[in-house]
XYZ file of C-alpha atoms in Angstrom:
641
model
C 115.526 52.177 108.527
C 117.642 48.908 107.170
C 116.142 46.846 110.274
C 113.051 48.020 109.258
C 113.354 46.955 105.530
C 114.546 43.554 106.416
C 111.959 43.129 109.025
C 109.341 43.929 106.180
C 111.037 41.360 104.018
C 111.100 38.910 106.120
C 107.739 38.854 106.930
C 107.238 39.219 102.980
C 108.576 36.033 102.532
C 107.423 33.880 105.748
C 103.651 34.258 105.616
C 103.717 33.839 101.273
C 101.800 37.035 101.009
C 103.367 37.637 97.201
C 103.447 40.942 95.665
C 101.809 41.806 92.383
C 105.106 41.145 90.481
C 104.727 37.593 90.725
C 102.076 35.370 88.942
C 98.448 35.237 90.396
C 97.245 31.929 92.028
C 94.392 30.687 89.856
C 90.658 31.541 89.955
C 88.281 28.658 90.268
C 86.811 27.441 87.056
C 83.062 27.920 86.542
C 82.495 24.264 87.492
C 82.455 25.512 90.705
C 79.413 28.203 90.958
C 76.233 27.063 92.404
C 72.958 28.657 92.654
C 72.884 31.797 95.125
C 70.510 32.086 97.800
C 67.671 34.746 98.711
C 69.443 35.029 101.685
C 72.960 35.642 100.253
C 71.473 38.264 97.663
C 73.564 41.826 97.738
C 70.028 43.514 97.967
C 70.489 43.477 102.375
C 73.573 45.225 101.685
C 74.168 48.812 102.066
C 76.858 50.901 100.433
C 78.114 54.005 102.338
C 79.308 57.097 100.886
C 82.038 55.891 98.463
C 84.818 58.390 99.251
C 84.810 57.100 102.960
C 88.583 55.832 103.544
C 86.649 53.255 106.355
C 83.279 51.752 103.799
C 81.922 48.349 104.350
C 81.683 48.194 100.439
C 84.238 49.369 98.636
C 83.761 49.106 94.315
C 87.037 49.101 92.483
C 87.340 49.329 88.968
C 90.158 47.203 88.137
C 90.353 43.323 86.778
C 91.415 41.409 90.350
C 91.633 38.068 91.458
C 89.033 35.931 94.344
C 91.653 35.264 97.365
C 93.948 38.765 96.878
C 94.542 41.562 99.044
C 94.237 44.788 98.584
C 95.005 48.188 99.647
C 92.324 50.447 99.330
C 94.172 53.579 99.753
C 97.071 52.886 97.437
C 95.226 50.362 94.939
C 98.050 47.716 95.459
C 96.814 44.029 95.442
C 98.209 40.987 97.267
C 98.531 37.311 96.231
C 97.931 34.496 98.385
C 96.095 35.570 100.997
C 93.434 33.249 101.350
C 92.766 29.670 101.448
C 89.023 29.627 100.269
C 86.437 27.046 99.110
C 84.669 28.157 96.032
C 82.696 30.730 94.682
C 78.642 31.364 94.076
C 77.087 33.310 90.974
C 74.660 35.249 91.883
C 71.563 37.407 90.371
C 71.580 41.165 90.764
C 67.938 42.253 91.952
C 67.011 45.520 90.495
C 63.391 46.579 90.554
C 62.218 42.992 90.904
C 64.271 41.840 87.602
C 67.080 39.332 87.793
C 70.048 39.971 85.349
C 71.438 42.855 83.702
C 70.576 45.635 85.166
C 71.907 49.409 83.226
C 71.722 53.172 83.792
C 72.844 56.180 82.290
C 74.203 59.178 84.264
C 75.172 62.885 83.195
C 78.166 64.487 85.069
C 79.330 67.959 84.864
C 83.089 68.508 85.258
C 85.428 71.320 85.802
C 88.226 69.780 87.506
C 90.692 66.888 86.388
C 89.779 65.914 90.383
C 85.787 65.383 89.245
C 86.525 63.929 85.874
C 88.717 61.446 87.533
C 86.015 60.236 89.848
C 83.273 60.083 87.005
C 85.597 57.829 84.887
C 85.378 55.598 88.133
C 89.135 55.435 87.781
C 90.771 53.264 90.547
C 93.205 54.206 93.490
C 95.892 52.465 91.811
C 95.057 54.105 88.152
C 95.169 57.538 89.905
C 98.611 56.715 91.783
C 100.231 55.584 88.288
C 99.107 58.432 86.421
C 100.520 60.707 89.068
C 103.784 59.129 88.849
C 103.850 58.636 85.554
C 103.068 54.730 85.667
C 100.438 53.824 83.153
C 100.313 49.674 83.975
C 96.361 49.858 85.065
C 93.267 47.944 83.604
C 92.651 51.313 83.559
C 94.992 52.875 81.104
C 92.540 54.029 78.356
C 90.630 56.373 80.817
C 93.941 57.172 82.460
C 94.892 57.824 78.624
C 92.096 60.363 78.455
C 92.547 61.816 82.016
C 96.096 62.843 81.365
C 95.217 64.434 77.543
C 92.014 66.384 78.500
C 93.210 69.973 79.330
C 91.549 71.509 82.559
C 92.271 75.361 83.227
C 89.678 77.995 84.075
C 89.204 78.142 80.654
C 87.455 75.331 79.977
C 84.293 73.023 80.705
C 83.239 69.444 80.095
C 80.410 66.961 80.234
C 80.227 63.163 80.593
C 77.923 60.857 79.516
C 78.033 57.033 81.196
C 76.437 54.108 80.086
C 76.766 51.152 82.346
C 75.882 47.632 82.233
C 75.945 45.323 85.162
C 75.752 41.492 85.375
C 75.089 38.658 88.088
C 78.021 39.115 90.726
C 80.587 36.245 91.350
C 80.843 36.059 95.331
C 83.504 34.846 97.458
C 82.145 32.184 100.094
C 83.583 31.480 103.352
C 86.736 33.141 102.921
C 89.626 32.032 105.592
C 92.569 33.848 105.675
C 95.840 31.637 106.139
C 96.586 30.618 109.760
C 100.036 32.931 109.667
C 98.574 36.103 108.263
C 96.293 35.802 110.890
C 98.945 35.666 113.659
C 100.652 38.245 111.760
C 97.454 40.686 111.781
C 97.330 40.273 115.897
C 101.242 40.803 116.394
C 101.619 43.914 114.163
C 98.634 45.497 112.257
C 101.046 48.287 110.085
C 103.091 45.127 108.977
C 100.017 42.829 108.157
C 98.502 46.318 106.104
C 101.995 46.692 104.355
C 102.077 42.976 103.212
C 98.202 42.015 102.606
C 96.489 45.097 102.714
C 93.031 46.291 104.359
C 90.388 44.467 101.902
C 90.348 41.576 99.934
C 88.470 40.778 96.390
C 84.566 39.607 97.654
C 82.743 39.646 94.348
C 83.516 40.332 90.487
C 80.689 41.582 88.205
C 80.959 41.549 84.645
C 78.923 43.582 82.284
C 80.275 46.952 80.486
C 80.428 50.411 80.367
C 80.751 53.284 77.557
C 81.646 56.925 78.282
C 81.568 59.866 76.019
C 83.288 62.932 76.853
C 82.005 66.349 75.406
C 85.158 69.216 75.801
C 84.750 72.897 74.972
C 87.336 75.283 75.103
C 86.456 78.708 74.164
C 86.122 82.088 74.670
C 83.787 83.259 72.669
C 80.891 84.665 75.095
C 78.045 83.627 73.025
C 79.492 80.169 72.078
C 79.982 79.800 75.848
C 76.586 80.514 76.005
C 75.731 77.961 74.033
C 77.633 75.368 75.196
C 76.319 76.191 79.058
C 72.985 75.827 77.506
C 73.511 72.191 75.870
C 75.234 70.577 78.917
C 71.992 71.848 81.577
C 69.644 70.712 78.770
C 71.724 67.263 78.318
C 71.180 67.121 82.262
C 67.502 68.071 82.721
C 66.631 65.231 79.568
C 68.764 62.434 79.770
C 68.348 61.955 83.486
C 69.513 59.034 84.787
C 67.697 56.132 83.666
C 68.042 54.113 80.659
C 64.675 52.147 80.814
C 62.011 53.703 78.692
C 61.285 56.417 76.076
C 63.950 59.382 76.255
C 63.065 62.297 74.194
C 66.445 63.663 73.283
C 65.187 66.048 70.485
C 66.146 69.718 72.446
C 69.152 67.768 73.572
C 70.048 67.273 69.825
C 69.183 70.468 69.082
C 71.369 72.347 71.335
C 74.129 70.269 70.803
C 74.088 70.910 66.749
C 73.773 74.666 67.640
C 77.186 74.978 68.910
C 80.731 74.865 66.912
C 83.458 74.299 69.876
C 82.448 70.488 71.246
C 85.007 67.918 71.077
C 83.512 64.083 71.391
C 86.186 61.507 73.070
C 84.663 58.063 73.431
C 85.542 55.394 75.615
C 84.291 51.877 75.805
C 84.903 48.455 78.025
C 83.356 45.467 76.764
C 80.817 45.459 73.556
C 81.353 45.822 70.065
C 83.752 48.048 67.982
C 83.805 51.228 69.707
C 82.688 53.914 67.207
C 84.740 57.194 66.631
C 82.379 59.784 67.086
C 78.575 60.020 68.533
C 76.062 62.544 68.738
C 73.739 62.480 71.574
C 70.907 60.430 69.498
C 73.337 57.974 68.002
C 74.976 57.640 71.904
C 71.450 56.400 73.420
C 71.237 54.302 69.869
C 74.546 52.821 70.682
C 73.903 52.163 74.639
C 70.761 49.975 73.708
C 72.789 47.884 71.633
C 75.633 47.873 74.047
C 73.036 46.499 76.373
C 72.597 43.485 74.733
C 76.480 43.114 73.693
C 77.256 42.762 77.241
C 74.531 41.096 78.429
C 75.175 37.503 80.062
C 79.048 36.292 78.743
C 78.285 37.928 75.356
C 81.251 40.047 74.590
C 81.452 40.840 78.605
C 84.024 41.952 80.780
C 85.173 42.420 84.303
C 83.630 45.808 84.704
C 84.886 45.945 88.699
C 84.626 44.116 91.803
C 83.831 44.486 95.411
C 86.079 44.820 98.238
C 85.436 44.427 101.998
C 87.124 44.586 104.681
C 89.366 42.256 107.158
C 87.519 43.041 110.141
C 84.154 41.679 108.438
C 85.649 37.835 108.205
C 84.023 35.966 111.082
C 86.692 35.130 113.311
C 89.559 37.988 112.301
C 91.333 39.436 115.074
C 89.395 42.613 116.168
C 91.952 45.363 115.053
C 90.710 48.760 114.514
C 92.449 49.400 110.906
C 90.854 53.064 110.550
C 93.664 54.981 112.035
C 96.051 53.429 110.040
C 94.005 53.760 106.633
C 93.018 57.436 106.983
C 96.514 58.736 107.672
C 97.727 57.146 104.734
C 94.576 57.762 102.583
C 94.769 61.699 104.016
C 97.750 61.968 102.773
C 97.594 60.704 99.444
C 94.338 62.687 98.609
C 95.592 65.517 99.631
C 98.547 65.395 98.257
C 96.952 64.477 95.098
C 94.076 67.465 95.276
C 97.419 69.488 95.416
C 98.753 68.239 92.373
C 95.776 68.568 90.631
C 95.996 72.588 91.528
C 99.216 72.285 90.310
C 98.339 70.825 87.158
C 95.810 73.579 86.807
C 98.067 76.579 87.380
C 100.491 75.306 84.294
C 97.531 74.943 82.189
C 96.599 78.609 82.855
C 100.084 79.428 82.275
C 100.265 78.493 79.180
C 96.457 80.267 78.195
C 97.695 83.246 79.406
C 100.955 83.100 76.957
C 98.711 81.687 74.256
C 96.754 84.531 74.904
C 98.029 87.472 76.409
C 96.317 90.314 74.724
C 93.362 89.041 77.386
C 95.166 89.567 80.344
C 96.897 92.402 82.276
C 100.836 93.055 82.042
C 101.210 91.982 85.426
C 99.371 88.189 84.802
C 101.529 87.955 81.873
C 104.896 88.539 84.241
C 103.409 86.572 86.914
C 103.515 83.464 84.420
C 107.634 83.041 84.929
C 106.889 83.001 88.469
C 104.134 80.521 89.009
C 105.829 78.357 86.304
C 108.955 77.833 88.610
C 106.666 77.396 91.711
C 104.864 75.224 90.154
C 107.818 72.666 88.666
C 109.099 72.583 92.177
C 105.785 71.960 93.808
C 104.718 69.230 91.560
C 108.412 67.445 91.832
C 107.835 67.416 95.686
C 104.179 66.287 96.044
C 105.077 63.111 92.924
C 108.106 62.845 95.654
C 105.659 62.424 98.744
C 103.214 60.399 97.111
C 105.541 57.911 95.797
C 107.041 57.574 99.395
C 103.443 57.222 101.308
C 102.319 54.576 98.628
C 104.829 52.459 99.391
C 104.787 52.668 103.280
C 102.282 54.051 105.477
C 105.359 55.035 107.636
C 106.677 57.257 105.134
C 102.944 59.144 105.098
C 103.661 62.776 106.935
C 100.456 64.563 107.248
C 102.774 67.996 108.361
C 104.775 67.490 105.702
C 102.160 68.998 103.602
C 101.804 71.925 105.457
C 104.600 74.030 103.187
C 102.012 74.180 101.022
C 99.341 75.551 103.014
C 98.830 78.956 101.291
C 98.813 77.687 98.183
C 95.788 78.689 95.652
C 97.469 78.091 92.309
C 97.873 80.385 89.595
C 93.774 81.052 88.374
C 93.866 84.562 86.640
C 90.851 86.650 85.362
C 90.527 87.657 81.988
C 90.910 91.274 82.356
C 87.363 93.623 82.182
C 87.295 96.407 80.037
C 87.781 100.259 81.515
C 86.478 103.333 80.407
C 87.087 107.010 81.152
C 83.490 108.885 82.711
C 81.982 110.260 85.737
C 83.907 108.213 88.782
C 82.651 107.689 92.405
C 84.991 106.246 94.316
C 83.371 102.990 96.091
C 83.557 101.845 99.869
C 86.469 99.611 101.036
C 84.356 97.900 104.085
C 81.394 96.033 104.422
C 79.661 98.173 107.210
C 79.217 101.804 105.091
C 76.667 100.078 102.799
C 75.252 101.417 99.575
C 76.824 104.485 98.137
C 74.620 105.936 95.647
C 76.667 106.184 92.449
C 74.161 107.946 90.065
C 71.062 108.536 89.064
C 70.103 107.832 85.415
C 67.323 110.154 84.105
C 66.721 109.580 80.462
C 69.169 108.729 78.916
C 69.644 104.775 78.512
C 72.749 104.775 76.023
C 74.877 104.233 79.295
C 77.399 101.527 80.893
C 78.403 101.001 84.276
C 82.129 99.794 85.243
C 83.555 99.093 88.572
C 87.015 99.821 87.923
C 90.483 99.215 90.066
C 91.623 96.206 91.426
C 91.509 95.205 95.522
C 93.813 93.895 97.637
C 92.943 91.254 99.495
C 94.144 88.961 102.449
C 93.584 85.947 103.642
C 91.846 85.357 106.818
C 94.537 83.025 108.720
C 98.255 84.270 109.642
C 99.339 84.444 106.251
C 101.097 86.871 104.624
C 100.452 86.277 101.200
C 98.206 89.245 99.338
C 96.144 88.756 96.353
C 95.482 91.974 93.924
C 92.248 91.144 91.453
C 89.306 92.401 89.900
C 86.128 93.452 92.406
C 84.041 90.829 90.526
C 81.618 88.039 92.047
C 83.837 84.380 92.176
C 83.389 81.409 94.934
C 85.929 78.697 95.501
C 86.772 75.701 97.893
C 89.946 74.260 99.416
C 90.090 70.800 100.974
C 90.870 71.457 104.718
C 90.537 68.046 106.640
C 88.764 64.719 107.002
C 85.542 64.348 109.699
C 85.083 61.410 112.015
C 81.669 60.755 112.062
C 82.451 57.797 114.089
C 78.543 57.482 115.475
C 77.401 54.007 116.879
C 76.813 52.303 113.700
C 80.237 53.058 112.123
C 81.701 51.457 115.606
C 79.834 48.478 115.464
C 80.771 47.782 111.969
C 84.383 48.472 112.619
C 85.262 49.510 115.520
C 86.732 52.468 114.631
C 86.212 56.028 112.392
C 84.509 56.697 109.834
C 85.794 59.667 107.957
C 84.860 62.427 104.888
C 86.186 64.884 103.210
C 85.292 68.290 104.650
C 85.710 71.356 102.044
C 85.811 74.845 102.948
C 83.867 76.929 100.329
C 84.620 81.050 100.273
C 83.745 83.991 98.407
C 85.797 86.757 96.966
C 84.856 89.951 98.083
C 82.685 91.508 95.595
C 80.196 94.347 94.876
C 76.498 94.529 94.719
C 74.578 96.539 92.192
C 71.059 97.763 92.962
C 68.421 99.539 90.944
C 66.103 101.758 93.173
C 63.372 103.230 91.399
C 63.328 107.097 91.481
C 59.350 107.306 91.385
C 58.720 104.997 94.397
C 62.096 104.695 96.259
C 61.772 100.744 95.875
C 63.960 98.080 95.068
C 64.211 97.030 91.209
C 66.778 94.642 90.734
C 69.506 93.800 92.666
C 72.826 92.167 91.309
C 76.202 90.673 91.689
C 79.048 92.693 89.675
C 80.550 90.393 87.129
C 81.638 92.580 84.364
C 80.691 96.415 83.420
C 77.090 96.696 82.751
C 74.060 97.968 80.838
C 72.118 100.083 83.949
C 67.897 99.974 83.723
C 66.436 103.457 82.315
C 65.445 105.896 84.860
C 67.025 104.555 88.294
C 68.930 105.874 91.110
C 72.315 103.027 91.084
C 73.888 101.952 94.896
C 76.526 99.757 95.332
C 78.086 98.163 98.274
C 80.750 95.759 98.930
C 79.625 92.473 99.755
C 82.575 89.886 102.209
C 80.192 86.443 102.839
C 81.755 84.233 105.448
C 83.111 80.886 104.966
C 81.158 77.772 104.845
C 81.714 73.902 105.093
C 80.822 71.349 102.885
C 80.817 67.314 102.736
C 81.942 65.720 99.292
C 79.763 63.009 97.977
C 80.613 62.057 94.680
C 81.018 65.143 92.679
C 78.524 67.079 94.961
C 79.024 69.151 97.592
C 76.777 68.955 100.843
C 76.137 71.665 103.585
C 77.436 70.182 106.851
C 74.462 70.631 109.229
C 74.616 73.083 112.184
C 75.260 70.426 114.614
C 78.283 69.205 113.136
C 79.636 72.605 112.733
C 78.567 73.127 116.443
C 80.526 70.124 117.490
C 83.449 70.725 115.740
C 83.810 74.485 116.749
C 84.205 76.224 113.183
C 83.564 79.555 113.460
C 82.580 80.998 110.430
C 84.080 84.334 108.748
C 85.203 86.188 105.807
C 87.890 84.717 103.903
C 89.671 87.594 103.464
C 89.716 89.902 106.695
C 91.726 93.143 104.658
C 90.644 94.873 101.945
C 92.191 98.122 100.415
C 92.695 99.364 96.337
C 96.057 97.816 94.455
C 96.807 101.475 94.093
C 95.800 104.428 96.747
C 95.784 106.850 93.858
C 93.823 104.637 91.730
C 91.015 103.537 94.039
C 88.152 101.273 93.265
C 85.466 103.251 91.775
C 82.430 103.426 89.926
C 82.685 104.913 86.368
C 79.432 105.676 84.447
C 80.280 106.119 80.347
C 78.814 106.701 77.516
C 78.245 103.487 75.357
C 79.776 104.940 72.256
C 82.798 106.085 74.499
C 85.603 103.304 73.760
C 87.097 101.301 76.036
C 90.875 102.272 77.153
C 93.321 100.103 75.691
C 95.085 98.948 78.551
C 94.334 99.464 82.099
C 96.189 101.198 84.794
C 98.956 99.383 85.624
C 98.093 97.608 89.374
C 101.188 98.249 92.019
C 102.850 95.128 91.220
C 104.114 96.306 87.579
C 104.553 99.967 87.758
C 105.323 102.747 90.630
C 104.622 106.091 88.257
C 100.933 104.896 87.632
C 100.986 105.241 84.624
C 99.131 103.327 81.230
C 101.273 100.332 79.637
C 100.935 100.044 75.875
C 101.591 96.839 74.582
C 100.006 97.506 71.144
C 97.434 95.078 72.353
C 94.958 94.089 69.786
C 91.707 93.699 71.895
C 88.425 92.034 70.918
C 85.715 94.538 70.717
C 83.369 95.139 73.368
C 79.621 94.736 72.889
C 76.511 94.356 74.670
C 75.782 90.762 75.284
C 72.735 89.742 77.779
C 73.035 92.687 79.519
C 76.923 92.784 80.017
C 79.303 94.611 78.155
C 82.094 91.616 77.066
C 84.964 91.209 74.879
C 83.148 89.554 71.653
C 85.791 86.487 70.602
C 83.723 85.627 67.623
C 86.291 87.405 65.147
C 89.102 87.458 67.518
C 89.652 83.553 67.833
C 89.328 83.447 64.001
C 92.472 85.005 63.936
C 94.214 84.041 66.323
């Protein structure tokens, strides 16, 4: 390991390819920019999927220097690496108009994964802020990253405005005789010194984000909330060019009472404190013009490309030795994020246990210590890999494997009534439950919790509520690696494949009595308010697995042939299902709607062996109809509380 360090140095020091730590060689003065050709114009370029570890493009965020290196999967950059003769400025062409070109885009995020990537936030930003290293350009979004609180408990939407100016390029870039020599005679060490991509244009301009956070549980404000962000969506669109009527927008947004507005701008005028959705699009015209030209501009982010794209660089297939380091990282890093997750539902649950069962509550001490340890470990393996791609152990992560975080249910109401106990396996289909003659004052509970698990050799055994929930892990990285990827580079092209599965759930159908046909059928999310006169069947429902590609913050069906190729065989997540408690089985219970709730529910097997109901003197929200579902109403209850 010494030989190896002083080996590294060595190198460090012979071919001059300085660190970050030392000062930056200086960028050419505007005196040198000349007029940009047709020919040289960005619109013949192409930009592949941007979470590729191999693009031909690459946009980074950050405020870097012409004639640098950098590392595009650890976001370190490299002085010194070139020997260059100027630069050109260049016009952006954007629907046949030359200059600033702008658009505004809606994103929808749940995870601190998804905000991350809609803040545009660099490699490098996202390494310091896992480590705990805020020295980035991009501090004030990593700022806002780190204070935003993401649980299951909470939902957010983010508005971008972005402004884009003519591009500085990099012309005829050589790479000093040494480095060269250095890149033939060992590729890891030339990676480790000068990185994979070097800085090929800057573009100035600016951009302004607001970020609209609810956290609630009040069902109706929910309600309204998940009404404003799909109507802020189906509006605003993505353009900013013409006439945007934002008035429903507006609308929505004053209806609701649990929206917090963070603001974050880059270049422009004073940023202002607070801004509605009419006042944003008011602002992002005149941000427009602010940044326009050099007016109050900045360095919004520049282009990387590649060492292999540099006529005359030695032909070195780099791929292998960027996507083991940039596997590791990200999924290392999607790990921590689960992490992070878990503790913030940790500390929901103890903000709020009269919503959750005795045995979520208990389970907190647990999943607190699990999760210390695990995010000590992965900050412990990420710091190593960043540094050296050597120290980047893709089985290293694989004590982690079972791993789903800590993501409990707010426990369902239960009621005492007439019980039929419900079907444990997929092939005895509907069991008819009841049939409602009359009398429409009724609700319908699927009550008991399953145990459930997992579909691979695992051991581990999950005990939760029978309702409807889909989730995705990241399980590996796909080499496309088709003829145009190998011409480019000679090498892989990889993305990130997700696995998305279902719990198992039941299904509620109505069947008319009259005609024996099909009404309505549902998926069981909470106790419900059945349709008058109807025979009720249920049946458990275990979907198989599925893959999915991630582009952005969307997730695309991998096509048949892929799948084909690749040999996944898909199947239910979980292969074993059976009730918590064998003398508590999952049933349906059919009560009257007067009847009220219990106050606690049967204790599940991992609290109690006698069966029997905890009192906590729990002081429960009350239970009313609400679009068809009976729910815990948290109007009063987060009053006071």
């Amino acid at each position: 390991m010494k030989s190896f360090l002083i080996a590294s140095l060595v190198l460090f020091v012979l071919y001059g390819c300085e660190q970050k730590q030392k000062a930056p060689d200086s960028t050419p003065t505007t005196d040198t920019f000349v007029k940009m050709t047709k020919a040289d114009s960005i619109v013949s370029r192409t930009f592949p999927d941007p979470d590729s570890p191999d693009p031909k493009v690459m946009r980074v965020y950050e405020k870097l220097n012409f004639g640098n290196g950098y590392n595009s999967s650890t976001g370190q950059e490299y002085f010194g690496v070139f020997d260059f003769d100027g630069i050109v400025k260049g016009a952006e062409i954007s629907a046949g108009a030359r200059g600033n070109t702008g658009q505004i885009t809606v994103d929808r995020v749940s995870t601190q994964e998804e905000l991350k990537e809609s803040l545009d936030i660099s490699a490098k930003a996202e390494l310091d802020f896992t480590l705990g290293n805020w020295s980035s350009q991009n501090e004030l979004k990593v700022n806002v990253l780190n204070e935003t609180e993401f649980s299951s408990f909470s939902d957010h939407l983010l508005i971008k405005a972005e402004y884009v100016n003519e591009p500085l390029v990099l012309i005829q870039p050589k790479i000093k005789p040494a480095l060269i020599e250095l890149a033939k005679n060992d590729p890891e060490a030339f990676i480790r010194t000068c990185g994979d991509m070097f800085v090929s244009r800057i573009y100035t301009g600016g951009e302004l984000f607001t970020l609209y956070t609810m956290h609630t549980r009040n069902t109706r404000e929910k309600e309204k909330v998940d009404v404003f962000f799909k109507t802020t969506n189906q509006y605003l669109g993505v353009k900013v060019n013409g006439e945007i009527n934002v008035e429903k927008v507006k609308e929505k947004q004053e209806s609701t009472k649990s929206i917090n507005t963070t603001i974050i701008s880059r270049g422009g005028g004073p940023t202002p404190r607070d801004l509605n959705i009419e006042s944003f699009l008011e602002y992002a015209a005149q941000f427009k013009e602010d940044v326009s030209a050099d007016k109050r501009a900045v360095i919004l982010y520049v282009e990387m490309s590649p060492y292999e794209s540099i006529a005359g660089f030695p032909d070195i297939d780099f791929s292998q030795i960027r996507v083991v380091q940039r596997k590791v990282l990200e999924d290392a890093g999607h790990l921590l994020a689960l992490v992070k997750e878990a503790k913030g539902n940790i500390e929901f649950v103890r903000n709020n246990p009269d919503l959750f069962s005795e045995e979520d509550f208990t389970q907190c001490d647990i999943e607190e210590d699990l999760a210390s340890n695990y995010e000590s470990l992965l900050q412990r393996m990420i710091r190593d890999c960043r540094e050296d791609p050597n120290s980047c152990y893709i089985d290293d992560l694989s004590i982690f494997r079972d791993y789903e975080g800590f993501k409990p249910d707010i426990e369902l109401p239960e009621w005492d009534g007439e019980t039929t106990p419900l079907p444990l396996a997929t092939d005895q289909g509907w069991t008819t439950v009841f049939s409602n003659t009359q009398n429409d004052a009724l609700i319908l509970s699927i009550q008991g919790d399953m145990e459930i698990k997992r579909n691979d050799k695992t051991t581990e055994i999950d005990c939760r509520q029978p309702t409807h929930k889909i989730d995705k892990r990241l399980v590996s990285y796909y080499n496309e690696n088709d003829t145009f990827w190998k011409f480019l580079f000679g090498g892989a092209h990889y993305v990130p494949v997700y696995e998305e599965y279902t719990y198992p759930y039941y299904q509620v159908q109505y069947v008319s009595k009259e005609t024996n046909k099909i009404i309505q059928t549902l998926n069981y999310n909470g106790p419900l308010k059945p349709i008058n006169d109807v025979e009720i069947r249920i049946r458990l429902v275990n979907p198989n697995t599925r893959l999915l590609f991630k582009k952005g913050n969307e997730y695309v069906a991998v096509s048949p042939d892929i799948i084909n190729k690749i040999g996944y065989k898909a199947s239910p997540f979980y292969k074993t299902i059976r009730s918590c408690q064998m003398a508590l089985p999952v049933s349906a219970v059919i009560a009257d709607e007067n009847t009220k709730p219990r106050k606690e529910k049967r204790t599940p097997k991992m609290m109690s062996s006698n069966m029997q109901t905890v009192d906590r003197n729990i002081n429960r929200p009350a239970v009313k109809l609400i679009d068809g579902v009976y729910q815990y109403d948290y109007s009063e209850y987060w009053k006071n509380n």
